[in-house]
Amino acid sequence: MRYRTIGKDPATRREVSVLSLGAMLFGTITDEATSFAILDRFVEAGGTFIDTSNNYAYWVNGTQGGESEELLGRWRRSRGAGDELTIATKLGGRPLAPSATMALDVEGLSAKSIRESSERSRERLGMEKLDLLYAHTQITSVPTQEIVESFAELVTEGAVGLLGASNHYAWRVAEARSLAAAAGLPGYEVLQYHHSYLRQRTDFPSRRSPDGQEGVLSGDHLSYLRSDPELALVAYSPLLGGAYVRDDKPLGSEFDHSGTPVRLAALRQVVKETGATANQVVLSWLIGSEIPAIPLVGASSVAQLDESLAAVDLELTAEQRERLDAAY
C-alpha cells in the first residue's frame, strides 16, 4: 500500500492509504459477514481510509439510513480498531422521514442539524472523535457563515478532525473556505466528487440539480484544486458501477458524447500493454494524475476488492499517461 497526507494542521492531518474503501452498502445489500471480510482484507492490505455517511443506505429498505455507520461501529469494536484508521462520514443528506426513493426533505446543514447529526454519527461509529466529516449536501437556505462556524466549533471542541465537502459547486466551496480563512477558522480540506477516466455530460437535469452538475467533478473544481494543491480530492464511483469491464453494465446516457469512444480506445490500448484490467488502469490513472485523486471504491466481495488493491502497484509510464490524458 502507498499513503498520502491529507490536511495541513499537524493536530488534525491524517496519513491515509491512496485507495479508500466505500462502506455505503455495508449492513444492507452487503451482509455483515461479507462486509466484515472485506474490511478485514482492506486493513490486512494496508488500507486505512474508509468512507461512509449518516444516510447510507436509506433507499435500500426505506429507512433514514445509518446502517453503514452502525456496521462499521460493530466491526471497529470487534477488531479493536483505533486511530490507525481514518473513517470519514457525511451529514446533511439524511431524510427527515423513512424513504425508499431519492429524499428531497433532508436534514440540511443548520447549526442544530450539524451538531445533532455529528453526535449520532459518533455514537453509531463508536468514536469519540470523527476523523473526517463532510458536508454532504448543498440544498440549504442556511447562510454559509452559519455552516462554516458550526463545523469549526466541532473541530475546536475536539469532536471532529478534518472537514470536507461532497457534491458542492466549486463556488460554494470557495465561499466557505474564504469565510473560514478570514475568521481564522478550520475549513474544508477534502473534496469528494464523482470522478472517473471517462467524462460525463453536465447538461442532464436531475431532481436535485436542474443543471445536471450535482456531484460531478467539473472544470471549475479542477481549476480550484489546481490553484490549491493542499486540497485533497476523493473520487467516488471511479469504476462506474462495473461499466468498464462488464457488458451487462452499460454506460449511462451521461456518457453519450463524442469523447467517450476516443477515451475508451485509449484505455483499451493501455490495458493491452499493461496486462491489467480496465478497472486497474483507471484507478492507477486517478492516483497518479496531475491532480491526484484518492479513488473511493466499493466492493461486494473480497475478490472485487483484491482487483482494486492491485491497482496501487500498477505503474503507468509517462507516455501511457500522456496518451490517456490527450484522448478527447
PDB file of C-alpha atoms in Angstrom, residues 40-304:
ATOM      1  CA  ASP A  40     -10.552  -7.209   7.243  1.00  0.00           C
ATOM      2  CA  ARG A  41      -8.925  -7.736   3.846  1.00  0.00           C
ATOM      3  CA  PHE A  42      -8.641  -3.989   3.238  1.00  0.00           C
ATOM      4  CA  VAL A  43      -6.858  -3.458   6.543  1.00  0.00           C
ATOM      5  CA  GLU A  44      -4.673  -6.532   6.007  1.00  0.00           C
ATOM      6  CA  ALA A  45      -3.515  -4.987   2.707  1.00  0.00           C
ATOM      7  CA  GLY A  46      -2.587  -1.754   4.463  1.00  0.00           C
ATOM      8  CA  GLY A  47      -5.785   0.162   3.745  1.00  0.00           C
ATOM      9  CA  THR A  48      -6.514   2.860   6.309  1.00  0.00           C
ATOM     10  CA  PHE A  49      -9.175   5.109   4.708  1.00  0.00           C
ATOM     11  CA  ILE A  50     -12.850   4.064   4.995  1.00  0.00           C
ATOM     12  CA  ASP A  51     -15.851   6.109   3.843  1.00  0.00           C
ATOM     13  CA  THR A  52     -19.488   6.160   4.939  1.00  0.00           C
ATOM     14  CA  SER A  53     -22.373   8.582   5.567  1.00  0.00           C
ATOM     15  CA  ASN A  54     -25.167   9.023   8.072  1.00  0.00           C
ATOM     16  CA  ASN A  55     -27.769   8.413   5.337  1.00  0.00           C
ATOM     17  CA  TYR A  56     -26.344   5.160   3.925  1.00  0.00           C
ATOM     18  CA  ALA A  57     -28.286   3.333   2.698  1.00  0.00           C
ATOM     19  CA  TYR A  58     -31.798   4.627   3.365  1.00  0.00           C
ATOM     20  CA  TRP A  59     -33.086   3.781  -0.125  1.00  0.00           C
ATOM     21  CA  VAL A  60     -32.469   0.035   0.219  1.00  0.00           C
ATOM     22  CA  ASN A  61     -35.003  -0.763   2.940  1.00  0.00           C
ATOM     23  CA  GLY A  62     -36.885   2.510   3.147  1.00  0.00           C
ATOM     24  CA  THR A  63     -35.195   3.866   6.276  1.00  0.00           C
ATOM     25  CA  GLN A  64     -33.419   7.086   7.205  1.00  0.00           C
ATOM     26  CA  GLY A  65     -30.006   5.449   6.869  1.00  0.00           C
ATOM     27  CA  GLY A  66     -27.365   4.770   9.471  1.00  0.00           C
ATOM     28  CA  GLU A  67     -26.966   1.067   8.743  1.00  0.00           C
ATOM     29  CA  SER A  68     -23.484   1.524   7.299  1.00  0.00           C
ATOM     30  CA  GLU A  69     -22.231   3.557  10.272  1.00  0.00           C
ATOM     31  CA  GLU A  70     -23.732   1.032  12.686  1.00  0.00           C
ATOM     32  CA  LEU A  71     -21.997  -1.874  10.938  1.00  0.00           C
ATOM     33  CA  LEU A  72     -18.677  -0.049  10.942  1.00  0.00           C
ATOM     34  CA  GLY A  73     -19.136   0.582  14.652  1.00  0.00           C
ATOM     35  CA  ARG A  74     -19.683  -3.131  15.310  1.00  0.00           C
ATOM     36  CA  TRP A  75     -16.686  -4.040  13.151  1.00  0.00           C
ATOM     37  CA  ARG A  76     -14.431  -1.493  14.877  1.00  0.00           C
ATOM     38  CA  ARG A  77     -15.363  -2.762  18.322  1.00  0.00           C
ATOM     39  CA  SER A  78     -14.947  -6.421  17.364  1.00  0.00           C
ATOM     40  CA  ARG A  79     -11.499  -5.768  15.858  1.00  0.00           C
ATOM     41  CA  GLY A  80     -10.288  -3.259  18.441  1.00  0.00           C
ATOM     42  CA  ALA A  81      -9.688  -0.751  15.645  1.00  0.00           C
ATOM     43  CA  GLY A  82      -8.470   2.667  16.687  1.00  0.00           C
ATOM     44  CA  ASP A  83      -6.564   5.720  15.486  1.00  0.00           C
ATOM     45  CA  GLU A  84      -4.640   3.768  12.851  1.00  0.00           C
ATOM     46  CA  LEU A  85      -7.728   4.025  10.638  1.00  0.00           C
ATOM     47  CA  THR A  86      -9.280   7.164   9.177  1.00  0.00           C
ATOM     48  CA  ILE A  87     -13.049   6.873   8.943  1.00  0.00           C
ATOM     49  CA  ALA A  88     -14.867   9.583   7.042  1.00  0.00           C
ATOM     50  CA  THR A  89     -18.580  10.201   7.301  1.00  0.00           C
ATOM     51  CA  LYS A  90     -21.030  12.792   5.992  1.00  0.00           C
ATOM     52  CA  LEU A  91     -24.092  14.677   7.169  1.00  0.00           C
ATOM     53  CA  GLY A  92     -26.711  16.900   5.625  1.00  0.00           C
ATOM     54  CA  GLY A  93     -28.464  14.440   3.310  1.00  0.00           C
ATOM     55  CA  ARG A  94     -30.242  12.217   5.844  1.00  0.00           C
ATOM     56  CA  PRO A  95     -34.013  12.027   5.116  1.00  0.00           C
ATOM     57  CA  LEU A  96     -36.313  13.596   7.674  1.00  0.00           C
ATOM     58  CA  ALA A  97     -38.582  10.549   7.343  1.00  0.00           C
ATOM     59  CA  PRO A  98     -38.027   6.980   6.103  1.00  0.00           C
ATOM     60  CA  SER A  99     -37.760   6.922   2.336  1.00  0.00           C
ATOM     61  CA  ALA A 100     -37.204   4.342  -0.374  1.00  0.00           C
ATOM     62  CA  THR A 101     -36.590   6.891  -3.131  1.00  0.00           C
ATOM     63  CA  MET A 102     -34.443   9.982  -3.528  1.00  0.00           C
ATOM     64  CA  ALA A 103     -35.254  12.077  -0.487  1.00  0.00           C
ATOM     65  CA  LEU A 104     -35.793  15.787  -1.075  1.00  0.00           C
ATOM     66  CA  ASP A 105     -36.691  16.601   2.520  1.00  0.00           C
ATOM     67  CA  VAL A 106     -33.369  16.155   4.286  1.00  0.00           C
ATOM     68  CA  GLU A 107     -31.774  17.374   7.499  1.00  0.00           C
ATOM     69  CA  GLY A 108     -29.685  20.058   5.787  1.00  0.00           C
ATOM     70  CA  LEU A 109     -26.821  21.989   7.319  1.00  0.00           C
ATOM     71  CA  SER A 110     -28.274  24.179  10.036  1.00  0.00           C
ATOM     72  CA  ALA A 111     -26.200  24.568  13.203  1.00  0.00           C
ATOM     73  CA  LYS A 112     -28.673  22.337  15.039  1.00  0.00           C
ATOM     74  CA  SER A 113     -28.542  19.590  12.390  1.00  0.00           C
ATOM     75  CA  ILE A 114     -24.756  19.654  12.184  1.00  0.00           C
ATOM     76  CA  ARG A 115     -24.355  19.278  15.935  1.00  0.00           C
ATOM     77  CA  GLU A 116     -27.062  16.650  16.460  1.00  0.00           C
ATOM     78  CA  SER A 117     -26.174  14.573  13.397  1.00  0.00           C
ATOM     79  CA  SER A 118     -22.461  14.546  14.190  1.00  0.00           C
ATOM     80  CA  GLU A 119     -23.248  13.330  17.708  1.00  0.00           C
ATOM     81  CA  ARG A 120     -25.397  10.484  16.366  1.00  0.00           C
ATOM     82  CA  SER A 121     -22.675   9.523  13.879  1.00  0.00           C
ATOM     83  CA  ARG A 122     -20.122   9.324  16.692  1.00  0.00           C
ATOM     84  CA  GLU A 123     -22.497   7.092  18.635  1.00  0.00           C
ATOM     85  CA  ARG A 124     -23.148   4.753  15.711  1.00  0.00           C
ATOM     86  CA  LEU A 125     -19.464   4.527  14.819  1.00  0.00           C
ATOM     87  CA  GLY A 126     -18.344   4.232  18.438  1.00  0.00           C
ATOM     88  CA  MET A 127     -15.872   7.100  18.007  1.00  0.00           C
ATOM     89  CA  GLU A 128     -15.212   9.954  20.408  1.00  0.00           C
ATOM     90  CA  LYS A 129     -13.847  11.997  17.522  1.00  0.00           C
ATOM     91  CA  LEU A 130     -14.775  11.817  13.846  1.00  0.00           C
ATOM     92  CA  ASP A 131     -11.605  11.722  11.739  1.00  0.00           C
ATOM     93  CA  LEU A 132     -13.149  13.446   8.712  1.00  0.00           C
ATOM     94  CA  LEU A 133     -16.636  14.946   8.429  1.00  0.00           C
ATOM     95  CA  TYR A 134     -18.113  16.097   5.120  1.00  0.00           C
ATOM     96  CA  ALA A 135     -20.940  18.495   4.400  1.00  0.00           C
ATOM     97  CA  HIS A 136     -22.884  16.139   2.143  1.00  0.00           C
ATOM     98  CA  THR A 137     -25.405  18.436   0.533  1.00  0.00           C
ATOM     99  CA  GLN A 138     -25.710  21.973  -0.763  1.00  0.00           C
ATOM    100  CA  ILE A 139     -29.511  22.072  -0.714  1.00  0.00           C
ATOM    101  CA  THR A 140     -29.887  24.568   2.072  1.00  0.00           C
ATOM    102  CA  SER A 141     -31.128  28.036   2.823  1.00  0.00           C
ATOM    103  CA  VAL A 142     -28.736  28.244   5.767  1.00  0.00           C
ATOM    104  CA  PRO A 143     -26.196  31.085   5.479  1.00  0.00           C
ATOM    105  CA  THR A 144     -22.730  29.839   4.599  1.00  0.00           C
ATOM    106  CA  GLN A 145     -21.332  31.673   7.627  1.00  0.00           C
ATOM    107  CA  GLU A 146     -23.506  29.558   9.936  1.00  0.00           C
ATOM    108  CA  ILE A 147     -22.343  26.351   8.257  1.00  0.00           C
ATOM    109  CA  VAL A 148     -18.690  27.361   8.483  1.00  0.00           C
ATOM    110  CA  GLU A 149     -18.936  28.331  12.143  1.00  0.00           C
ATOM    111  CA  SER A 150     -20.898  25.206  13.092  1.00  0.00           C
ATOM    112  CA  PHE A 151     -18.369  22.825  11.552  1.00  0.00           C
ATOM    113  CA  ALA A 152     -15.476  24.815  13.027  1.00  0.00           C
ATOM    114  CA  GLU A 153     -16.989  24.539  16.506  1.00  0.00           C
ATOM    115  CA  LEU A 154     -16.871  20.755  16.275  1.00  0.00           C
ATOM    116  CA  VAL A 155     -13.178  20.879  15.371  1.00  0.00           C
ATOM    117  CA  THR A 156     -12.399  23.321  18.173  1.00  0.00           C
ATOM    118  CA  GLU A 157     -14.227  21.107  20.666  1.00  0.00           C
ATOM    119  CA  GLY A 158     -12.269  18.041  19.533  1.00  0.00           C
ATOM    120  CA  ALA A 159     -15.358  16.237  18.205  1.00  0.00           C
ATOM    121  CA  VAL A 160     -14.081  16.311  14.601  1.00  0.00           C
ATOM    122  CA  GLY A 161     -10.653  16.342  12.990  1.00  0.00           C
ATOM    123  CA  LEU A 162     -10.730  17.234   9.298  1.00  0.00           C
ATOM    124  CA  LEU A 163     -13.573  18.880   7.391  1.00  0.00           C
ATOM    125  CA  GLY A 164     -14.672  18.242   3.842  1.00  0.00           C
ATOM    126  CA  ALA A 165     -17.388  18.973   1.275  1.00  0.00           C
ATOM    127  CA  SER A 166     -19.065  16.476  -1.036  1.00  0.00           C
ATOM    128  CA  ASN A 167     -21.124  17.343  -4.129  1.00  0.00           C
ATOM    129  CA  HIS A 168     -20.867  21.118  -3.687  1.00  0.00           C
ATOM    130  CA  TYR A 169     -20.428  23.567  -6.524  1.00  0.00           C
ATOM    131  CA  ALA A 170     -16.905  24.954  -6.720  1.00  0.00           C
ATOM    132  CA  TRP A 171     -18.080  28.480  -5.896  1.00  0.00           C
ATOM    133  CA  ARG A 172     -19.779  27.252  -2.720  1.00  0.00           C
ATOM    134  CA  VAL A 173     -16.598  25.515  -1.604  1.00  0.00           C
ATOM    135  CA  ALA A 174     -14.553  28.647  -2.362  1.00  0.00           C
ATOM    136  CA  GLU A 175     -17.030  30.846  -0.478  1.00  0.00           C
ATOM    137  CA  ALA A 176     -16.995  28.623   2.608  1.00  0.00           C
ATOM    138  CA  ARG A 177     -13.215  28.306   2.650  1.00  0.00           C
ATOM    139  CA  SER A 178     -12.741  32.056   2.204  1.00  0.00           C
ATOM    140  CA  LEU A 179     -15.073  32.802   5.109  1.00  0.00           C
ATOM    141  CA  ALA A 180     -13.257  30.267   7.290  1.00  0.00           C
ATOM    142  CA  ALA A 181      -9.844  31.674   6.402  1.00  0.00           C
ATOM    143  CA  ALA A 182     -10.942  35.262   7.050  1.00  0.00           C
ATOM    144  CA  ALA A 183     -12.210  34.284  10.503  1.00  0.00           C
ATOM    145  CA  GLY A 184      -9.203  32.106  11.326  1.00  0.00           C
ATOM    146  CA  LEU A 185     -11.414  29.006  11.485  1.00  0.00           C
ATOM    147  CA  PRO A 186     -10.776  25.497  10.190  1.00  0.00           C
ATOM    148  CA  GLY A 187     -12.351  24.954   6.777  1.00  0.00           C
ATOM    149  CA  TYR A 188     -12.837  22.274   4.161  1.00  0.00           C
ATOM    150  CA  GLU A 189      -9.633  20.413   3.313  1.00  0.00           C
ATOM    151  CA  VAL A 190     -11.024  17.392   1.455  1.00  0.00           C
ATOM    152  CA  LEU A 191     -13.397  17.440  -1.526  1.00  0.00           C
ATOM    153  CA  GLN A 192     -15.371  14.380  -2.643  1.00  0.00           C
ATOM    154  CA  TYR A 193     -16.969  14.113  -6.087  1.00  0.00           C
ATOM    155  CA  HIS A 194     -17.971  11.631  -8.760  1.00  0.00           C
ATOM    156  CA  HIS A 195     -14.852  11.355 -10.901  1.00  0.00           C
ATOM    157  CA  SER A 196     -13.501   8.764 -13.297  1.00  0.00           C
ATOM    158  CA  TYR A 197     -11.483   8.478 -16.506  1.00  0.00           C
ATOM    159  CA  LEU A 198     -14.496   8.901 -18.763  1.00  0.00           C
ATOM    160  CA  ARG A 199     -16.015  12.367 -18.697  1.00  0.00           C
ATOM    161  CA  GLN A 200     -19.699  12.939 -18.044  1.00  0.00           C
ATOM    162  CA  ARG A 201     -22.009  15.349 -19.759  1.00  0.00           C
ATOM    163  CA  THR A 202     -23.210  18.005 -17.356  1.00  0.00           C
ATOM    164  CA  ASP A 203     -26.328  19.102 -19.218  1.00  0.00           C
ATOM    165  CA  PHE A 204     -28.662  16.424 -17.888  1.00  0.00           C
ATOM    166  CA  PRO A 205     -31.241  17.795 -15.415  1.00  0.00           C
ATOM    167  CA  SER A 206     -31.959  15.906 -12.208  1.00  0.00           C
ATOM    168  CA  ARG A 207     -34.456  16.279  -9.386  1.00  0.00           C
ATOM    169  CA  ARG A 208     -31.778  17.741  -7.156  1.00  0.00           C
ATOM    170  CA  SER A 209     -29.793  19.742  -9.671  1.00  0.00           C
ATOM    171  CA  PRO A 210     -31.563  21.300 -12.703  1.00  0.00           C
ATOM    172  CA  ASP A 211     -28.258  21.941 -14.470  1.00  0.00           C
ATOM    173  CA  GLY A 212     -27.195  18.313 -14.063  1.00  0.00           C
ATOM    174  CA  GLN A 213     -23.926  19.116 -12.308  1.00  0.00           C
ATOM    175  CA  GLU A 214     -24.554  17.952  -8.755  1.00  0.00           C
ATOM    176  CA  GLY A 215     -21.840  15.530  -7.718  1.00  0.00           C
ATOM    177  CA  VAL A 216     -19.860  15.686 -10.978  1.00  0.00           C
ATOM    178  CA  LEU A 217     -16.279  16.935 -10.820  1.00  0.00           C
ATOM    179  CA  SER A 218     -16.273  19.882 -13.211  1.00  0.00           C
ATOM    180  CA  GLY A 219     -13.646  22.002 -14.874  1.00  0.00           C
ATOM    181  CA  ASP A 220     -14.272  24.635 -12.206  1.00  0.00           C
ATOM    182  CA  HIS A 221     -13.470  22.108  -9.495  1.00  0.00           C
ATOM    183  CA  LEU A 222     -10.296  21.041 -11.273  1.00  0.00           C
ATOM    184  CA  SER A 223      -9.172  24.669 -11.646  1.00  0.00           C
ATOM    185  CA  TYR A 224      -9.850  25.283  -7.974  1.00  0.00           C
ATOM    186  CA  LEU A 225      -7.942  22.160  -6.941  1.00  0.00           C
ATOM    187  CA  ARG A 226      -5.068  23.138  -9.210  1.00  0.00           C
ATOM    188  CA  SER A 227      -4.883  26.535  -7.524  1.00  0.00           C
ATOM    189  CA  ASP A 228      -4.593  24.971  -4.051  1.00  0.00           C
ATOM    190  CA  PRO A 229      -2.521  21.754  -4.109  1.00  0.00           C
ATOM    191  CA  GLU A 230      -3.068  21.270  -0.363  1.00  0.00           C
ATOM    192  CA  LEU A 231      -6.707  20.356  -1.006  1.00  0.00           C
ATOM    193  CA  ALA A 232      -7.290  16.597  -1.268  1.00  0.00           C
ATOM    194  CA  LEU A 233      -9.629  15.078  -3.847  1.00  0.00           C
ATOM    195  CA  VAL A 234     -11.564  11.862  -3.182  1.00  0.00           C
ATOM    196  CA  ALA A 235     -13.172  10.326  -6.289  1.00  0.00           C
ATOM    197  CA  TYR A 236     -16.302   8.259  -5.701  1.00  0.00           C
ATOM    198  CA  SER A 237     -17.742   5.745  -8.170  1.00  0.00           C
ATOM    199  CA  PRO A 238     -14.479   5.718 -10.148  1.00  0.00           C
ATOM    200  CA  LEU A 239     -15.308   2.372 -11.772  1.00  0.00           C
ATOM    201  CA  LEU A 240     -18.766   3.434 -12.959  1.00  0.00           C
ATOM    202  CA  GLY A 241     -20.538   0.500 -11.335  1.00  0.00           C
ATOM    203  CA  GLY A 242     -18.579  -2.040 -13.374  1.00  0.00           C
ATOM    204  CA  ALA A 243     -19.216  -0.447 -16.771  1.00  0.00           C
ATOM    205  CA  TYR A 244     -15.528  -0.558 -17.759  1.00  0.00           C
ATOM    206  CA  VAL A 245     -15.360  -4.348 -17.568  1.00  0.00           C
ATOM    207  CA  ARG A 246     -18.906  -5.753 -17.713  1.00  0.00           C
ATOM    208  CA  ASP A 247     -21.125  -5.919 -20.789  1.00  0.00           C
ATOM    209  CA  ASP A 248     -24.208  -6.155 -18.572  1.00  0.00           C
ATOM    210  CA  LYS A 249     -23.382  -2.762 -17.017  1.00  0.00           C
ATOM    211  CA  PRO A 250     -23.717  -0.325 -19.924  1.00  0.00           C
ATOM    212  CA  LEU A 251     -22.668   3.296 -19.651  1.00  0.00           C
ATOM    213  CA  GLY A 252     -25.477   5.718 -18.936  1.00  0.00           C
ATOM    214  CA  SER A 253     -26.678   8.441 -21.272  1.00  0.00           C
ATOM    215  CA  GLU A 254     -24.477  10.959 -19.446  1.00  0.00           C
ATOM    216  CA  PHE A 255     -21.536   9.403 -21.313  1.00  0.00           C
ATOM    217  CA  ASP A 256     -23.228   9.612 -24.702  1.00  0.00           C
ATOM    218  CA  HIS A 257     -20.917  12.089 -26.412  1.00  0.00           C
ATOM    219  CA  SER A 258     -18.110  12.049 -28.977  1.00  0.00           C
ATOM    220  CA  GLY A 259     -15.301  11.930 -26.421  1.00  0.00           C
ATOM    221  CA  THR A 260     -16.315   8.612 -24.866  1.00  0.00           C
ATOM    222  CA  PRO A 261     -15.269   6.217 -27.676  1.00  0.00           C
ATOM    223  CA  VAL A 262     -11.960   8.072 -28.090  1.00  0.00           C
ATOM    224  CA  ARG A 263     -11.091   7.706 -24.409  1.00  0.00           C
ATOM    225  CA  LEU A 264     -12.279   4.101 -24.327  1.00  0.00           C
ATOM    226  CA  ALA A 265      -9.972   3.308 -27.250  1.00  0.00           C
ATOM    227  CA  ALA A 266      -7.002   4.854 -25.435  1.00  0.00           C
ATOM    228  CA  LEU A 267      -7.905   2.962 -22.272  1.00  0.00           C
ATOM    229  CA  ARG A 268      -8.129  -0.378 -24.093  1.00  0.00           C
ATOM    230  CA  GLN A 269      -4.738   0.253 -25.661  1.00  0.00           C
ATOM    231  CA  VAL A 270      -3.125   0.753 -22.262  1.00  0.00           C
ATOM    232  CA  VAL A 271      -4.971  -2.256 -20.848  1.00  0.00           C
ATOM    233  CA  LYS A 272      -3.485  -4.394 -23.608  1.00  0.00           C
ATOM    234  CA  GLU A 273       0.020  -3.044 -22.996  1.00  0.00           C
ATOM    235  CA  THR A 274      -0.035  -3.491 -19.223  1.00  0.00           C
ATOM    236  CA  GLY A 275      -1.952  -6.751 -18.957  1.00  0.00           C
ATOM    237  CA  ALA A 276      -4.008  -5.110 -16.213  1.00  0.00           C
ATOM    238  CA  THR A 277      -7.773  -4.796 -16.138  1.00  0.00           C
ATOM    239  CA  ALA A 278      -9.519  -1.633 -17.277  1.00  0.00           C
ATOM    240  CA  ASN A 279     -10.557  -1.022 -13.671  1.00  0.00           C
ATOM    241  CA  GLN A 280      -6.952  -1.180 -12.509  1.00  0.00           C
ATOM    242  CA  VAL A 281      -5.748   1.201 -15.220  1.00  0.00           C
ATOM    243  CA  VAL A 282      -8.467   3.712 -14.306  1.00  0.00           C
ATOM    244  CA  LEU A 283      -7.580   3.555 -10.608  1.00  0.00           C
ATOM    245  CA  SER A 284      -3.857   3.898 -11.328  1.00  0.00           C
ATOM    246  CA  TRP A 285      -4.563   6.842 -13.633  1.00  0.00           C
ATOM    247  CA  LEU A 286      -6.558   8.594 -10.892  1.00  0.00           C
ATOM    248  CA  ILE A 287      -3.940   8.010  -8.193  1.00  0.00           C
ATOM    249  CA  GLY A 288      -1.116   9.394 -10.305  1.00  0.00           C
ATOM    250  CA  SER A 289      -2.914  12.176 -12.159  1.00  0.00           C
ATOM    251  CA  GLU A 290      -1.686  15.763 -12.310  1.00  0.00           C
ATOM    252  CA  ILE A 291      -4.315  16.457  -9.649  1.00  0.00           C
ATOM    253  CA  PRO A 292      -4.006  13.197  -7.733  1.00  0.00           C
ATOM    254  CA  ALA A 293      -7.240  11.635  -6.560  1.00  0.00           C
ATOM    255  CA  ILE A 294      -7.902   9.089  -3.861  1.00  0.00           C
ATOM    256  CA  PRO A 295     -10.250   6.614  -5.546  1.00  0.00           C
ATOM    257  CA  LEU A 296     -13.157   5.562  -3.343  1.00  0.00           C
ATOM    258  CA  VAL A 297     -14.006   2.006  -4.368  1.00  0.00           C
ATOM    259  CA  GLY A 298     -16.905  -0.192  -3.384  1.00  0.00           C
ATOM    260  CA  ALA A 299     -16.727  -3.962  -3.158  1.00  0.00           C
ATOM    261  CA  SER A 300     -19.324  -6.667  -2.675  1.00  0.00           C
ATOM    262  CA  SER A 301     -16.723  -9.417  -2.339  1.00  0.00           C
ATOM    263  CA  VAL A 302     -13.110  -9.849  -1.288  1.00  0.00           C
ATOM    264  CA  ALA A 303     -12.243 -10.765  -4.882  1.00  0.00           C
ATOM    265  CA  GLN A 304     -13.561  -7.426  -6.145  1.00  0.00           C
TER     266      GLN A 304
END
